[in-house]
Amino acid sequence: MAAYNFSIVHLSVFLCYTISLLSYVYGSGFSVDLIHRDSPRSPFFSSADKASDRAENAIRRSINRCDHFGKKSSSAKSSNKLSSNITSTVLPSGEGDYLMLLAVGTPALPLFATVDTGSDIIWFQCSPCDVCFPQIISPIFAPQNSSTYIDILCATKECDALSSVSNAIPCDGTACKYNISYGDGSISVGNFAHETLTFQSTSADETVIPVPNMAFGCGHNNTGIFSALGAGLVGLDAGPFSLVSQLGSSIDNKFSYCLVNNSNIATSKLTFGSNPKLVSGSGVVSTPIVFKASDFFYFLTLEAISVGETRIPFNTSSTTSAVPLEQGNIIIDSGSTITSLPTDFYAAFEAEMKKAITIDPVPDPNTSLSLCYPGDSDPALVPTVTAHFTGADIVLSPLNLFRHNGDDNEFACLAFRPTDGLAIYGNVVQNNFIVEYDLVNKLVSFMSTDCEMA
């Protein structure tokens, strides 16, 4: 069997070897590393950053994502394919919490991209550039040098379908175009094309998996506040051009991740296909995904949160039990650190936590989180907290509830915040759970596990 190599000289700080492309049947699924942006393996990592800065930046990213989810969800889709742009759900400057190392083209060019369960498509910077932001970890992808690059034409069903995940997709001549705009005014514009994407499996033999004919945005005009340390974005929502949707039946329309609690200790895993540990494991609970018009986000229905024996309903602000619970009232998101809850619901939850924890809270001047305790407090003081989703009760550990802040972990702060926008179930509460998304049966499943060992 023929094999060929792609050079990773530009990523030698992260990998110290060269890997070969092998023919691989990925229908049984495969796993890749998810690299937290604060991990020493991440291009965003800086030893000069203080722990308190990283903690505050994570909170800022969560607030920004909450704002942008709300803006996209409330914005109407335009039927005029020439007048509007895609509105992205994330800020462009590496605002997601997790990165993936993958390669694009033939020969394959390795690069880092943000992985986002709240985005519709895959895009990378491409040359020639009308305008490109500096990209210092790997060269900008040159489609003219790839033997597998093919522009998608305007007069195709694929180009027409792109408008279903965006406000508009204009065409220029014969080539289909994508146009992403961000809330801060940044944009990425370019050709919508087919290309081979290559993934390195975390299997024992570190198999490399090429996937041909993947639709992606090849960005020739990328202006605004972009980070020079990344190269683009990999969308994992339910839109037709996300990575998981394009892999489709070859991975049984499923993907899962297992997020480690401490990004400095081990690497999280992202699995495409049925997760064997979830299939064979015990204690698996599942809740329906609610898809809403014009959105491909993963909405779930959170009915209540219990603190010990006290159950706090999601409709806390309602003065009557006759008000029906909204189906799909919270987005599950791997890119948000903090869980955001409606203001009244959060206030009732925080009040019960204060009542249950028998030591006095302390202010943390380094964080925007409002309920903090000394970092060396006994975890046994934390009450049992259960998130009650429709059909799924999820018991949260102290490490799911509190996030250490401060330069020497002086504080442990409740990793929740109030919002007047959309509620978001963030990634701290998902740590040490296998979380699987089944797009056919419209279910998200959870199983508690040690993700460092997964």
XYZ file of C-alpha atoms in Angstrom:
454
model
C 0.000 0.000 0.000
C 1.405 3.367 -0.963
C 2.006 5.888 1.768
C 3.264 9.418 1.754
C 4.408 11.811 4.417
C 3.560 15.363 5.288
C 6.102 17.559 6.998
C 5.267 19.043 10.386
C 8.401 21.144 10.709
C 6.307 24.192 11.516
C 4.674 22.319 14.401
C 7.844 20.691 15.748
C 7.371 22.496 19.042
C 4.285 20.331 19.516
C 5.193 17.122 17.646
C 8.642 15.601 17.257
C 7.983 13.122 14.515
C 6.580 12.746 11.016
C 3.503 10.624 10.382
C 2.404 8.753 7.278
C -0.961 8.948 5.596
C -2.547 5.511 5.515
C -5.704 4.248 3.923
C -8.170 3.805 6.777
C -11.822 2.837 7.064
C -13.159 5.288 9.635
C -16.723 3.962 9.694
C -16.036 2.319 13.049
C -15.043 5.702 14.443
C -11.840 7.367 15.537
C -10.640 9.717 18.249
C -8.445 12.807 18.185
C -6.906 14.990 20.868
C -8.696 18.104 22.055
C -6.144 20.616 23.299
C -7.315 23.173 25.833
C -6.150 26.653 24.926
C -4.484 27.018 28.383
C -2.591 23.730 28.044
C 1.200 23.836 27.516
C 0.487 21.951 24.252
C -1.562 24.868 22.953
C -0.083 27.603 20.754
C -1.994 30.077 22.940
C -0.116 29.021 26.083
C 2.294 31.498 27.607
C 4.251 30.758 30.757
C 4.190 34.499 31.453
C 0.420 34.461 31.937
C -0.741 34.301 35.535
C -3.317 31.741 36.601
C -5.647 34.555 37.623
C -5.388 36.038 34.121
C -6.269 32.702 32.531
C -9.250 32.318 34.855
C -10.564 35.802 34.104
C -10.017 35.335 30.369
C -12.056 32.116 30.495
C -14.922 33.983 32.140
C -14.680 36.757 29.540
C -14.838 34.203 26.732
C -17.943 32.636 28.288
C -19.658 36.011 28.541
C -18.797 36.819 24.926
C -20.114 33.461 23.711
C -23.341 33.955 25.652
C -23.808 37.336 23.989
C -23.093 36.005 20.516
C -25.319 32.941 20.877
C -28.100 35.324 21.781
C -27.429 37.592 18.813
C -27.490 34.731 16.329
C -30.535 33.048 17.838
C -32.551 36.266 17.776
C -31.495 37.355 14.297
C -33.808 36.542 11.415
C -32.457 34.677 8.415
C -32.537 36.642 5.206
C -34.004 35.108 2.074
C -31.986 37.464 -0.133
C -28.872 35.471 -1.009
C -26.942 38.535 -2.165
C -27.545 41.015 0.633
C -26.439 39.537 3.948
C -23.666 37.585 5.634
C -23.235 34.672 7.979
C -23.362 35.752 11.611
C -20.966 33.643 13.641
C -21.612 32.550 17.209
C -18.061 33.018 18.434
C -15.517 35.771 18.460
C -12.713 35.130 15.976
C -9.669 35.548 18.189
C -9.527 31.950 19.406
C -12.473 32.442 21.717
C -13.313 28.740 21.985
C -11.698 26.736 24.764
C -10.476 23.766 22.705
C -8.207 23.318 19.690
C -7.637 20.479 17.244
C -4.490 19.649 15.313
C -5.440 18.546 11.797
C -4.077 18.882 8.274
C -5.554 20.249 5.052
C -4.762 19.500 1.418
C -2.414 17.217 -0.539
C 0.393 17.379 0.428
C -1.089 17.801 3.885
C -0.444 21.037 5.795
C -0.794 20.674 9.606
C -2.491 23.479 11.503
C -4.340 24.305 14.709
C -8.014 25.260 14.560
C -10.589 26.138 17.196
C -13.180 23.374 17.706
C -16.656 24.771 18.271
C -19.970 22.984 18.922
C -21.697 26.315 18.232
C -20.471 26.912 14.669
C -21.819 25.824 11.300
C -18.850 25.360 8.990
C -15.123 24.675 8.701
C -12.840 27.464 7.468
C -9.109 28.187 7.231
C -7.001 31.043 5.909
C -5.934 30.622 2.280
C -3.557 32.277 -0.133
C -3.485 34.308 -2.241
C -4.656 36.788 0.377
C -6.592 39.937 -0.326
C -6.109 40.470 3.402
C -4.889 37.796 5.843
C -4.017 38.032 9.490
C -0.492 36.892 10.458
C -0.291 33.127 10.998
C 2.879 32.213 12.858
C 2.496 28.524 13.763
C 2.091 27.128 10.245
C 2.110 28.575 6.719
C -1.165 29.809 5.266
C -2.772 27.068 3.172
C -2.136 27.530 -0.570
C -4.948 25.753 -2.478
C -3.072 26.163 -5.753
C -0.423 23.784 -4.381
C -2.907 21.058 -3.399
C -3.835 18.326 -5.857
C -7.127 17.652 -4.062
C -8.555 21.193 -3.874
C -11.749 21.805 -5.912
C -13.928 24.939 -5.852
C -17.656 24.327 -5.365
C -19.594 25.886 -8.229
C -22.471 28.311 -7.798
C -25.018 26.311 -9.764
C -24.945 23.351 -7.367
C -27.215 22.045 -4.629
C -24.269 22.310 -2.230
C -23.893 26.028 -2.817
C -27.637 26.534 -2.493
C -27.671 24.541 0.750
C -25.044 26.817 2.265
C -27.713 29.496 2.645
C -29.557 27.247 5.116
C -26.830 27.821 7.688
C -26.295 31.489 6.933
C -27.977 34.736 6.033
C -26.561 34.757 2.523
C -23.967 33.186 0.282
C -23.155 35.415 -2.699
C -21.468 34.055 -5.807
C -18.680 35.594 -7.833
C -18.507 34.232 -11.360
C -18.708 30.458 -11.148
C -17.248 29.913 -7.639
C -19.473 29.567 -4.571
C -18.562 32.041 -1.815
C -18.871 32.070 1.948
C -18.921 35.244 4.031
C -18.726 35.109 7.817
C -19.175 38.243 9.914
C -18.495 38.459 13.627
C -20.025 40.628 16.303
C -16.881 42.744 16.625
C -16.808 43.538 12.908
C -14.250 40.887 11.924
C -14.941 38.946 8.745
C -13.751 35.900 6.831
C -14.606 35.749 3.134
C -13.512 33.321 0.454
C -14.330 30.360 -1.764
C -16.443 27.456 -0.631
C -14.533 24.372 -1.751
C -13.811 20.651 -1.376
C -10.566 19.433 0.133
C -9.014 16.473 1.938
C -8.807 16.916 5.705
C -6.486 14.663 7.677
C -6.778 13.696 11.333
C -4.332 11.939 13.633
C -6.060 9.209 15.600
C -5.225 8.674 19.260
C -5.115 4.904 18.674
C -2.005 3.029 19.766
C -0.530 3.085 16.257
C -1.344 6.804 15.856
C -3.123 6.114 12.576
C -3.572 9.091 10.295
C -6.986 9.350 8.676
C -7.494 11.266 5.407
C -11.095 12.253 4.651
C -11.579 13.472 1.050
C -14.093 15.923 -0.424
C -14.857 17.839 2.755
C -16.628 21.159 2.158
C -14.857 24.087 3.802
C -14.364 27.823 3.554
C -11.063 28.892 2.009
C -10.643 32.397 3.400
C -8.902 34.942 1.165
C -10.084 38.031 3.068
C -9.816 37.705 6.848
C -9.866 41.039 8.615
C -10.412 42.083 12.207
C -9.293 40.738 15.566
C -7.874 37.323 14.726
C -5.108 35.544 16.626
C -1.872 34.826 14.757
C -1.583 31.563 16.697
C -4.523 29.834 15.007
C -5.504 29.122 11.420
C -9.286 28.806 11.402
C -12.278 27.045 12.906
C -13.883 23.579 12.855
C -17.647 23.716 13.396
C -19.328 20.810 15.191
C -22.936 21.931 15.386
C -25.766 20.165 13.529
C -25.588 22.330 10.414
C -25.121 20.481 7.102
C -21.526 21.666 6.626
C -20.173 21.068 10.119
C -17.501 18.387 10.430
C -19.779 15.884 12.155
C -22.611 16.354 9.644
C -20.273 15.866 6.701
C -18.819 12.689 8.210
C -22.465 11.637 8.643
C -23.318 7.949 8.356
C -19.635 6.952 8.260
C -19.542 7.763 11.988
C -23.170 6.768 12.655
C -23.961 10.501 12.909
C -22.449 10.540 16.397
C -19.593 12.252 18.145
C -18.537 12.530 21.765
C -15.910 14.117 23.939
C -14.436 13.534 27.367
C -13.019 16.710 28.920
C -10.352 16.419 31.601
C -10.728 18.612 34.647
C -7.181 19.966 34.577
C -5.943 20.939 31.134
C -2.317 20.825 32.317
C -2.402 17.147 33.252
C -3.851 15.265 30.305
C -5.420 15.796 26.906
C -9.157 15.625 26.344
C -10.524 13.323 23.644
C -12.941 13.944 20.788
C -14.436 10.756 19.300
C -16.240 10.462 15.972
C -18.610 7.479 15.887
C -20.197 5.506 18.712
C -18.144 5.703 21.876
C -17.498 2.092 22.932
C -17.212 3.027 26.606
C -20.602 4.686 26.472
C -22.164 1.670 24.734
C -20.791 -0.832 27.236
C -20.823 1.353 30.325
C -23.357 1.691 33.107
C -25.028 4.790 34.447
C -25.672 6.321 31.021
C -28.472 8.905 30.948
C -29.876 10.621 27.853
C -31.894 13.738 27.162
C -33.510 14.965 23.913
C -31.858 17.579 21.702
C -34.292 20.317 20.736
C -33.540 21.891 17.368
C -35.083 25.299 16.787
C -35.944 27.095 13.557
C -32.913 28.577 11.785
C -30.532 27.298 14.479
C -28.314 24.233 14.562
C -27.266 24.654 18.193
C -27.712 21.790 20.640
C -30.559 22.951 22.874
C -31.492 20.811 25.880
C -34.310 21.189 28.392
C -33.142 21.866 31.945
C -36.081 21.366 34.285
C -34.421 22.148 37.617
C -31.270 22.030 39.738
C -31.272 20.375 43.154
C -29.007 21.461 45.996
C -29.222 18.620 48.465
C -32.946 17.964 48.855
C -33.996 21.411 47.649
C -35.206 21.454 44.052
C -34.977 24.801 42.255
C -37.165 24.924 39.120
C -35.851 26.530 35.946
C -38.962 28.758 35.897
C -37.910 30.308 39.204
C -39.252 33.750 38.312
C -42.716 32.383 37.546
C -45.353 33.181 40.144
C -47.554 30.323 39.000
C -46.890 26.698 38.165
C -49.208 27.093 35.157
C -46.407 28.651 33.091
C -45.142 25.827 30.865
C -41.447 25.003 30.809
C -39.834 26.058 27.545
C -38.494 23.082 25.633
C -34.894 23.672 24.640
C -34.134 26.326 27.254
C -30.352 25.864 27.490
C -27.532 25.328 24.968
C -24.885 22.712 25.734
C -21.561 24.171 24.622
C -18.012 22.833 24.817
C -16.538 26.275 24.087
C -17.940 28.079 27.158
C -16.084 27.574 30.428
C -18.799 28.926 32.702
C -22.447 27.826 32.908
C -24.820 30.766 32.394
C -28.282 30.632 33.967
C -31.250 33.047 33.868
C -30.747 35.727 36.506
C -33.535 34.689 38.898
C -32.692 30.998 38.544
C -29.029 31.694 39.239
C -29.857 33.845 42.281
C -31.966 31.082 43.824
C -29.255 28.495 43.071
C -26.493 30.637 44.602
C -28.622 31.320 47.686
C -29.109 27.583 48.283
C -25.374 26.937 47.821
C -24.554 29.622 50.384
C -27.084 28.119 52.776
C -25.686 24.601 52.348
C -21.965 25.441 52.626
C -21.244 26.156 56.269
C -18.271 28.485 55.886
C -18.289 32.147 54.954
C -17.690 33.066 51.318
C -14.798 35.364 50.476
C -14.417 37.972 47.723
C -12.037 37.160 44.886
C -10.725 40.397 43.359
C -9.399 38.497 40.337
C -12.657 37.146 38.964
C -16.108 38.144 37.798
C -17.665 35.144 39.562
C -19.703 36.098 42.596
C -19.536 33.138 44.998
C -16.033 32.159 46.116
C -14.490 30.293 49.046
C -10.887 29.762 50.172
C -9.152 27.457 47.687
C -8.150 24.987 50.406
C -11.723 24.477 51.626
C -12.801 20.887 52.259
C -14.690 19.538 49.192
C -16.850 17.552 51.615
C -18.542 20.839 52.516
C -20.027 21.049 49.013
C -23.582 19.676 48.902
C -24.808 17.169 46.332
C -25.963 19.102 43.294
C -28.023 17.505 40.511
C -28.891 18.994 37.145
C -32.319 17.683 36.136
C -32.647 17.516 32.364
C -35.665 15.904 30.708
C -35.069 12.176 31.216
C -31.560 12.653 32.661
C -30.431 13.522 36.184
C -26.742 14.465 36.257
C -24.988 14.512 39.635
C -22.228 17.126 39.661
C -19.054 16.750 41.695
C -17.353 19.672 43.518
C -14.919 19.869 40.576
C -17.887 20.401 38.224
C -19.239 23.168 40.425
C -16.201 25.172 41.494
C -13.243 26.497 39.514
C -9.969 27.350 41.208
C -8.919 30.940 40.658
C -6.013 33.038 41.773
C -2.349 32.618 40.994
C -1.903 29.949 43.672
C -5.461 28.570 43.656
C -6.328 30.850 46.565
C -10.004 30.779 45.662
C -12.589 28.264 44.531
C -15.450 30.047 42.776
C -18.825 28.738 41.681
C -18.440 28.231 37.913
C -21.879 29.678 37.143
C -23.037 33.180 36.289
C -26.341 34.988 35.762
C -27.428 36.088 32.296
C -30.340 37.890 30.731
C -29.551 36.131 27.456
C -29.544 32.480 26.447
C -28.644 29.919 29.108
C -25.494 27.882 28.380
C -24.344 24.606 29.949
C -20.574 25.137 29.917
C -17.607 22.798 29.884
C -16.655 22.823 33.595
C -19.911 21.017 34.453
C -19.129 18.567 31.630
C -15.656 17.646 32.928
C -15.208 13.925 33.642
C -18.284 12.930 31.669
C -18.389 11.191 28.326
C -20.830 13.420 26.440
C -22.200 11.921 23.225
C -24.273 13.691 20.566
C -26.541 11.461 18.462
C -27.842 13.533 15.551
C -30.168 10.829 14.183
C -31.996 10.041 17.414
C -31.587 13.645 18.628
C -30.120 12.718 21.986
C -27.265 13.866 24.178
C -26.018 11.148 26.544
C -23.856 11.489 29.661
C -21.792 8.968 31.569
C -19.613 9.866 34.528
C -16.014 8.694 34.106
C -12.394 9.647 34.712
C -11.520 11.446 31.487
C -7.793 11.256 32.206
C -8.129 7.482 31.813
C -10.611 7.544 28.933
